[in-house]
Amino acid sequence: MGFMIESVKLYYNEIVALMENVGATIGIYMSNPLELAEFYTLIVRWIFPVLSVLILFRCILPLLRDGGPNHIWGFLETKEGYRIPLKHWENSIGRSRLSDIVINLPFISRSHAVLSYGENGWTVTDLGSKGGVEVNGEKPDQSRPVDAGDIISFAGAEFLFLAAEDGCETIEPKGKLNWLINHGSSFNNIKTLLLILAFQFLGGIQIYLTCIGEGTHLSIPLPFGLYILAECIYYFFLCRFSRKYMELELLIFSLCGLNLLVVAAVYPDHLMKQSIAIILGMIVYTAVQVIIKDLGRGRKFKYIIVVCALILILMNLTIGEYRFGAKNWIDLGFITFQPMEFVKFAFVLAGTATLNKLLTTRNLTAFIGFSGTCIGALIIIRDLGTSVVFFTAFLVIAFMRSGDIRTIALISSGAALGAFAVISFLPYIATRFQAWGHVWEYADTIGYQQTRTLIAAASGGLLGVGGGKGYLVGIPASDTDLVFGILCEEWGLIVALTALMSIIFLSFLVLFLMRGCKSSFYAISACGAASIFMIQTALNVFGSIDLLPLTGVTLPFISNGGSSMVVCWALLAFIKSADERQRPEREVIEEGMVE
Amino acid sequence: MKILTKRAFALFILSLLLVSGLIVFIISYINNASDWVQHATNKHLYKNGQLQTTGKIYDRNGEVLLQTVNGVQKYNDNEIVRKAVMHAVGDSYGNVVTSAQVAFGDRLSGWDMVNGAYRFNAQRYKPGSDMTLTLDAEICSAAYKALNGRKGTIGVYNYKTGEILCMVSSPSFDPEKRPDIEGNPDKYEGAYINRLLSAAYTPGSVFKLVTAAAAIDMIDNIDGKVYQCEGEKIIDGDKVTCPSAHGNVTLKQALAQSCNVAFAEISLELGGNALQKYADIAGFNTSLKVDGILTAIGKTEVSDATGGDLAWAGIGQYNDTANPLTFMTYVGSIANDGVCVSPKIVKDRGGILSLMPDFGSKDRRIISEETALILRDMMRNNVIEVYGERNYNGLKLCAKSGTAEVGGDQKPHAWFAGFMDRDDCPLAFVVILENGGSGSKSAGPAAGIVLKKAADRMMLQ
């Protein structure tokens, strides 16, 4: 008993001290109620990476189903009654392995003819073959229309041409990696949309709570609300009127959400303008899709747009204004914009051609002329980053059109020499190259933006410090050129990398869709658009983290900027148009499951 | 469309370039993010170029070695402790590159890869995380006093757990009252260098432990062999000398008497390649990693040496150099039955890491158990026969001294390395006094003082 008392005495003082400590701690909490924003950030910073990875997977997997051709537009029937399906609007015929319809007979040329569908129905075009093409015994000059029931003879090999019933027949394509992709088919895209909206809603609140008290009460929630509303309306519009997959739009919705979160952190005042730009982008996106759905209309549209682009270039050269060292803005009083952004769209469109044109003329002069004009104008207005974007897109499109590696190599080496000359003669470009790879040695001078981006990226860690809590926002051009740094710092490396993967995925999607494209018009435009996205992403991200010289181009869909946003949506329309697949109806899936 | 599908390869190359660039960035992020974040312009961690706050650094007993009070760095209250652990903790200007403040700066500033610089409620709670070193401030103080202003270093570590208890390098200075170091180049020669980690000295006779290990393994019937020492021996025109003629000696006696002639003969018998192999195993020619801090490399290059060069190399002269910490680890492995335990300086690894097994430290056998036992007996014999058991009463000391000739008119470096063969006190040590003269006479007593203190401290806990 005595021992007990002794030990109680021994611990008495310690217990009292402990109680006092606990009391004091509670007292501190009571007297300084914790800010709501602090607690909010503590929790949601774990949610954003999870949401972004989930959204990425839920959008990517369904889009990788059913690759390859999935419509049959007509048939060529042999005398024996065997039917060769025409799976595209443009089918090349020849002995070459790369023809869509391979006829392995010695008197057939390697590239013999093209059978294409256009505004005037089906046409057969002779590609200057030795054996020639005859329709119902007549030899056309170069091309002539064919109707169902006509006999087409390729150097004596005769086929009966038949159009598919109801215009086209749907076929079930076989894709690779089905075990993974079929899993994606069970994803419900309304749930994906809800995840995206949740990200934007929680993110908007995060920024709002952080910036509260800085006099920005309505300027943040209102644009977010508007954008979320637009997303919902667009989604239901798609459900009602489109039978295509919707995951591409959903993926871009999530990127545009990040764009608003970045703008909200850097320039809350620009938020309304930016969400209007996104909505405008959606409208342009839909309009372009409708216009180029018809190839004839698409071709007319191409000439109108190219003329508009030339006018824009001319305007830029005359009434353009200098901002950040480049004369790439036009101020019309009621609106300011970057004309060269819009020229990108025209550039891709100018590069397109249908397969029969492509294989008969092989003429790139007009396209090279237009490209030269664009790139020349860009060098004059000192926007070298964008000229690199144009040049890369030019290489991709020119290669798609000609397939001639030697010409492309010649052009590239010429351009490399030109670039070398430009770099040596223009001192402000030379300084950028001087900093490249050594930014830490020039941390406060010419490597200022890059080092700050790296510091910000490292400070964010995997989860980020929370939206609106970064310091990179104070650095010039942080909302455009260094936007990757803001994503890393405020939202974490995981969110930033998933955003980049979403953009990179666009390119893999285009490659995936290539086989099933109806027309080379869509194939080339989709490749051109994707290559612009890729090169812009590379220049923007790698420029800001010192893997490439800093050139000042925007990150597609994420950088602040109205012109850039609208044009990105317009370019996306090319990718969307290359996608011919129809989403499986839910009823069909459910029936299948019952069986 | 097939032809266009093929030509779309250009786009594929473009996207692959983008992907590979991203992979390069991710690798560079993993390797360098902790450096990037420490840039003085990072407003998450610094205000007006000053680190807002760092975590505290504790010694193993919870003694505060460094903390930040109101934006000012405050070191331990005791001046001797401040000087003794200066090289381990570092000064406020990052001059000691192997110090905790530099090597673990990212962690002290509160940064980690997952959370970045984020801290919940930074206004109220200190950002930055604390860390505990394996050092014992009192043992370090005792070592600093034992060095008594002489240039050199004392290290003590637990050869079973790898924890470094004492890491003192002299000359040192008080980081709170920085003296004029640049103005006194003689007094503060290499004051920013932690000699235990970053120096490499001629080892002299302590190297005979390496030669002896090779001899035990490689020479048949080494127990029965007798070497004749007449005070000197000419090998290919080079003269190897002993202070006096030792007469007929066995390996055990040769080690105790530190007989150069006997070890010269043994080295010749072993040959350059065998000696090189055993030196490499003992940690020469490689850098040791102490919680990510790299030590200096001690060198032994004898594979091509013959004659006099080989003989001198076998007794720790020629062009041999040894890093003190690496050599301490070698004698520690003799104590630990031949198993080498990587030394470490951080006691708590902090955060999620502490829950995971430590993959960084690997115990590896470098000497066979039998050889280690024989070497231990011989080192124990050294103390009993030569260094005097009464000087190291109760320590059960096993040791080897070294008096390394450094050429010119300079006095030789004094080495004393060994361990306590006690299960309750498994400590290995190394003492080096630059130009300190005889190993056993000058470095030995310093080791005795520190080890007695260390044994007392260990018994106390």
PDB file of N, CA and C in Angstrom, chain B residues 100-148:
ATOM      1  N   ALA B 100      24.747  16.968 -41.393  1.00  0.00           N
ATOM      2  CA  ALA B 100      23.319  16.675 -41.460  1.00  0.00           C
ATOM      3  C   ALA B 100      22.565  17.831 -42.108  1.00  0.00           C
ATOM      4  N   GLN B 101      22.972  19.063 -41.800  1.00  0.00           N
ATOM      5  CA  GLN B 101      22.250  20.214 -42.361  1.00  0.00           C
ATOM      6  C   GLN B 101      22.317  20.244 -43.873  1.00  0.00           C
ATOM      7  N   VAL B 102      23.421  19.769 -44.434  1.00  0.00           N
ATOM      8  CA  VAL B 102      23.532  19.755 -45.896  1.00  0.00           C
ATOM      9  C   VAL B 102      22.934  18.464 -46.452  1.00  0.00           C
ATOM     10  N   ALA B 103      23.384  17.324 -45.897  1.00  0.00           N
ATOM     11  CA  ALA B 103      22.985  16.041 -46.471  1.00  0.00           C
ATOM     12  C   ALA B 103      21.498  15.760 -46.274  1.00  0.00           C
ATOM     13  N   PHE B 104      20.942  16.216 -45.166  1.00  0.00           N
ATOM     14  CA  PHE B 104      19.519  15.939 -44.888  1.00  0.00           C
ATOM     15  C   PHE B 104      18.705  17.231 -44.876  1.00  0.00           C
ATOM     16  N   GLY B 105      19.220  18.242 -45.598  1.00  0.00           N
ATOM     17  CA  GLY B 105      18.558  19.548 -45.613  1.00  0.00           C
ATOM     18  C   GLY B 105      17.120  19.470 -46.076  1.00  0.00           C
ATOM     19  N   ASP B 106      16.863  18.605 -47.083  1.00  0.00           N
ATOM     20  CA  ASP B 106      15.498  18.497 -47.585  1.00  0.00           C
ATOM     21  C   ASP B 106      14.560  18.033 -46.492  1.00  0.00           C
ATOM     22  N   ARG B 107      15.004  17.045 -45.725  1.00  0.00           N
ATOM     23  CA  ARG B 107      14.140  16.507 -44.682  1.00  0.00           C
ATOM     24  C   ARG B 107      13.967  17.505 -43.541  1.00  0.00           C
ATOM     25  N   LEU B 108      15.061  18.177 -43.178  1.00  0.00           N
ATOM     26  CA  LEU B 108      14.976  19.146 -42.081  1.00  0.00           C
ATOM     27  C   LEU B 108      14.060  20.306 -42.445  1.00  0.00           C
ATOM     28  N   SER B 109      14.028  20.644 -43.739  1.00  0.00           N
ATOM     29  CA  SER B 109      13.173  21.754 -44.138  1.00  0.00           C
ATOM     30  C   SER B 109      11.717  21.320 -44.211  1.00  0.00           C
ATOM     31  N   GLY B 110      11.464  20.046 -44.034  1.00  0.00           N
ATOM     32  CA  GLY B 110      10.089  19.577 -43.999  1.00  0.00           C
ATOM     33  C   GLY B 110       9.596  19.106 -45.349  1.00  0.00           C
ATOM     34  N   TRP B 111      10.513  18.947 -46.313  1.00  0.00           N
ATOM     35  CA  TRP B 111      10.093  18.522 -47.646  1.00  0.00           C
ATOM     36  C   TRP B 111      10.097  17.010 -47.731  1.00  0.00           C
ATOM     37  N   ASP B 112       9.133  16.448 -48.390  1.00  0.00           N
ATOM     38  CA  ASP B 112       9.263  15.050 -48.794  1.00  0.00           C
ATOM     39  C   ASP B 112       8.600  14.880 -50.147  1.00  0.00           C
ATOM     40  N   MET B 113       8.930  13.784 -50.814  1.00  0.00           N
ATOM     41  CA  MET B 113       8.517  13.606 -52.210  1.00  0.00           C
ATOM     42  C   MET B 113       6.997  13.580 -52.343  1.00  0.00           C
ATOM     43  N   VAL B 114       6.306  12.999 -51.378  1.00  0.00           N
ATOM     44  CA  VAL B 114       4.850  12.860 -51.508  1.00  0.00           C
ATOM     45  C   VAL B 114       4.153  14.191 -51.265  1.00  0.00           C
ATOM     46  N   ASN B 115       4.504  14.842 -50.167  1.00  0.00           N
ATOM     47  CA  ASN B 115       3.773  16.042 -49.789  1.00  0.00           C
ATOM     48  C   ASN B 115       4.401  17.324 -50.302  1.00  0.00           C
ATOM     49  N   GLY B 116       5.622  17.227 -50.836  1.00  0.00           N
ATOM     50  CA  GLY B 116       6.297  18.442 -51.260  1.00  0.00           C
ATOM     51  C   GLY B 116       6.559  19.331 -50.062  1.00  0.00           C
ATOM     52  N   ALA B 117       6.414  20.629 -50.269  1.00  0.00           N
ATOM     53  CA  ALA B 117       6.666  21.564 -49.180  1.00  0.00           C
ATOM     54  C   ALA B 117       5.391  21.837 -48.388  1.00  0.00           C
ATOM     55  N   TYR B 118       4.326  21.079 -48.675  1.00  0.00           N
ATOM     56  CA  TYR B 118       3.049  21.332 -48.008  1.00  0.00           C
ATOM     57  C   TYR B 118       3.138  21.018 -46.526  1.00  0.00           C
ATOM     58  N   ARG B 119       2.669  21.897 -45.716  1.00  0.00           N
ATOM     59  CA  ARG B 119       2.516  21.619 -44.300  1.00  0.00           C
ATOM     60  C   ARG B 119       1.153  22.099 -43.844  1.00  0.00           C
ATOM     61  N   PHE B 120       0.484  21.251 -43.110  1.00  0.00           N
ATOM     62  CA  PHE B 120      -0.836  21.622 -42.609  1.00  0.00           C
ATOM     63  C   PHE B 120      -0.695  22.778 -41.628  1.00  0.00           C
ATOM     64  N   ASN B 121      -1.427  23.829 -41.885  1.00  0.00           N
ATOM     65  CA  ASN B 121      -1.474  24.963 -40.971  1.00  0.00           C
ATOM     66  C   ASN B 121      -0.088  25.467 -40.591  1.00  0.00           C
ATOM     67  N   ALA B 122       0.642  25.936 -41.584  1.00  0.00           N
ATOM     68  CA  ALA B 122       2.032  26.328 -41.401  1.00  0.00           C
ATOM     69  C   ALA B 122       2.219  27.430 -40.368  1.00  0.00           C
ATOM     70  N   GLN B 123       1.181  28.245 -40.149  1.00  0.00           N
ATOM     71  CA  GLN B 123       1.356  29.353 -39.205  1.00  0.00           C
ATOM     72  C   GLN B 123       1.499  28.844 -37.776  1.00  0.00           C
ATOM     73  N   ARG B 124       0.772  27.779 -37.469  1.00  0.00           N
ATOM     74  CA  ARG B 124       0.731  27.380 -36.078  1.00  0.00           C
ATOM     75  C   ARG B 124       1.740  26.292 -35.765  1.00  0.00           C
ATOM     76  N   TYR B 125       1.885  25.363 -36.688  1.00  0.00           N
ATOM     77  CA  TYR B 125       2.825  24.281 -36.433  1.00  0.00           C
ATOM     78  C   TYR B 125       4.101  24.566 -37.177  1.00  0.00           C
ATOM     79  N   LYS B 126       5.192  24.129 -36.602  1.00  0.00           N
ATOM     80  CA  LYS B 126       6.465  24.372 -37.283  1.00  0.00           C
ATOM     81  C   LYS B 126       6.518  23.525 -38.539  1.00  0.00           C
ATOM     82  N   PRO B 127       6.879  24.109 -39.649  1.00  0.00           N
ATOM     83  CA  PRO B 127       7.158  23.254 -40.778  1.00  0.00           C
ATOM     84  C   PRO B 127       8.535  22.623 -40.551  1.00  0.00           C
ATOM     85  N   GLY B 128       8.816  21.599 -41.222  1.00  0.00           N
ATOM     86  CA  GLY B 128      10.112  20.955 -41.041  1.00  0.00           C
ATOM     87  C   GLY B 128       9.968  19.802 -40.087  1.00  0.00           C
ATOM     88  N   SER B 129      10.737  18.775 -40.308  1.00  0.00           N
ATOM     89  CA  SER B 129      10.626  17.646 -39.414  1.00  0.00           C
ATOM     90  C   SER B 129      11.932  17.444 -38.679  1.00  0.00           C
ATOM     91  N   ASP B 130      11.819  16.963 -37.465  1.00  0.00           N
ATOM     92  CA  ASP B 130      12.992  16.770 -36.629  1.00  0.00           C
ATOM     93  C   ASP B 130      13.718  15.516 -37.051  1.00  0.00           C
ATOM     94  N   MET B 131      14.980  15.436 -36.646  1.00  0.00           N
ATOM     95  CA  MET B 131      15.685  14.190 -36.860  1.00  0.00           C
ATOM     96  C   MET B 131      16.616  13.908 -35.698  1.00  0.00           C
ATOM     97  N   THR B 132      16.810  12.623 -35.450  1.00  0.00           N
ATOM     98  CA  THR B 132      17.662  12.203 -34.354  1.00  0.00           C
ATOM     99  C   THR B 132      18.881  11.509 -34.926  1.00  0.00           C
ATOM    100  N   LEU B 133      20.047  11.962 -34.505  1.00  0.00           N
ATOM    101  CA  LEU B 133      21.277  11.322 -34.949  1.00  0.00           C
ATOM    102  C   LEU B 133      21.639  10.203 -33.975  1.00  0.00           C
ATOM    103  N   THR B 134      22.476   9.296 -34.408  1.00  0.00           N
ATOM    104  CA  THR B 134      22.889   8.194 -33.538  1.00  0.00           C
ATOM    105  C   THR B 134      23.973   8.635 -32.565  1.00  0.00           C
ATOM    106  N   LEU B 135      24.463   9.873 -32.711  1.00  0.00           N
ATOM    107  CA  LEU B 135      25.576  10.349 -31.870  1.00  0.00           C
ATOM    108  C   LEU B 135      25.166  10.493 -30.416  1.00  0.00           C
ATOM    109  N   ASP B 136      26.149  10.349 -29.525  1.00  0.00           N
ATOM    110  CA  ASP B 136      25.963  10.652 -28.103  1.00  0.00           C
ATOM    111  C   ASP B 136      26.801  11.882 -27.810  1.00  0.00           C
ATOM    112  N   ALA B 137      26.133  12.988 -27.491  1.00  0.00           N
ATOM    113  CA  ALA B 137      26.837  14.258 -27.340  1.00  0.00           C
ATOM    114  C   ALA B 137      27.930  14.176 -26.282  1.00  0.00           C
ATOM    115  N   GLU B 138      27.709  13.404 -25.210  1.00  0.00           N
ATOM    116  CA  GLU B 138      28.702  13.349 -24.136  1.00  0.00           C
ATOM    117  C   GLU B 138      29.957  12.604 -24.569  1.00  0.00           C
ATOM    118  N   ILE B 139      29.772  11.502 -25.318  1.00  0.00           N
ATOM    119  CA  ILE B 139      30.944  10.777 -25.803  1.00  0.00           C
ATOM    120  C   ILE B 139      31.720  11.673 -26.761  1.00  0.00           C
ATOM    121  N   CYS B 140      30.983  12.406 -27.602  1.00  0.00           N
ATOM    122  CA  CYS B 140      31.637  13.307 -28.540  1.00  0.00           C
ATOM    123  C   CYS B 140      32.444  14.369 -27.794  1.00  0.00           C
ATOM    124  N   SER B 141      31.832  14.924 -26.727  1.00  0.00           N
ATOM    125  CA  SER B 141      32.552  15.927 -25.934  1.00  0.00           C
ATOM    126  C   SER B 141      33.824  15.336 -25.365  1.00  0.00           C
ATOM    127  N   ALA B 142      33.711  14.106 -24.810  1.00  0.00           N
ATOM    128  CA  ALA B 142      34.886  13.459 -24.239  1.00  0.00           C
ATOM    129  C   ALA B 142      35.963  13.282 -25.299  1.00  0.00           C
ATOM    130  N   ALA B 143      35.531  12.913 -26.505  1.00  0.00           N
ATOM    131  CA  ALA B 143      36.498  12.715 -27.587  1.00  0.00           C
ATOM    132  C   ALA B 143      37.141  14.037 -27.978  1.00  0.00           C
ATOM    133  N   TYR B 144      36.298  15.098 -28.030  1.00  0.00           N
ATOM    134  CA  TYR B 144      36.842  16.399 -28.411  1.00  0.00           C
ATOM    135  C   TYR B 144      37.883  16.853 -27.392  1.00  0.00           C
ATOM    136  N   LYS B 145      37.572  16.612 -26.091  1.00  0.00           N
ATOM    137  CA  LYS B 145      38.536  16.974 -25.038  1.00  0.00           C
ATOM    138  C   LYS B 145      39.793  16.118 -25.178  1.00  0.00           C
ATOM    139  N   ALA B 146      39.629  14.827 -25.481  1.00  0.00           N
ATOM    140  CA  ALA B 146      40.780  13.934 -25.589  1.00  0.00           C
ATOM    141  C   ALA B 146      41.689  14.348 -26.740  1.00  0.00           C
ATOM    142  N   LEU B 147      41.092  14.879 -27.790  1.00  0.00           N
ATOM    143  CA  LEU B 147      41.922  15.350 -28.911  1.00  0.00           C
ATOM    144  C   LEU B 147      42.733  16.569 -28.488  1.00  0.00           C
ATOM    145  N   ASN B 148      42.156  17.332 -27.568  1.00  0.00           N
ATOM    146  CA  ASN B 148      42.881  18.423 -26.916  1.00  0.00           C
ATOM    147  C   ASN B 148      43.509  19.384 -27.920  1.00  0.00           C
TER     148      ASN B 148
END
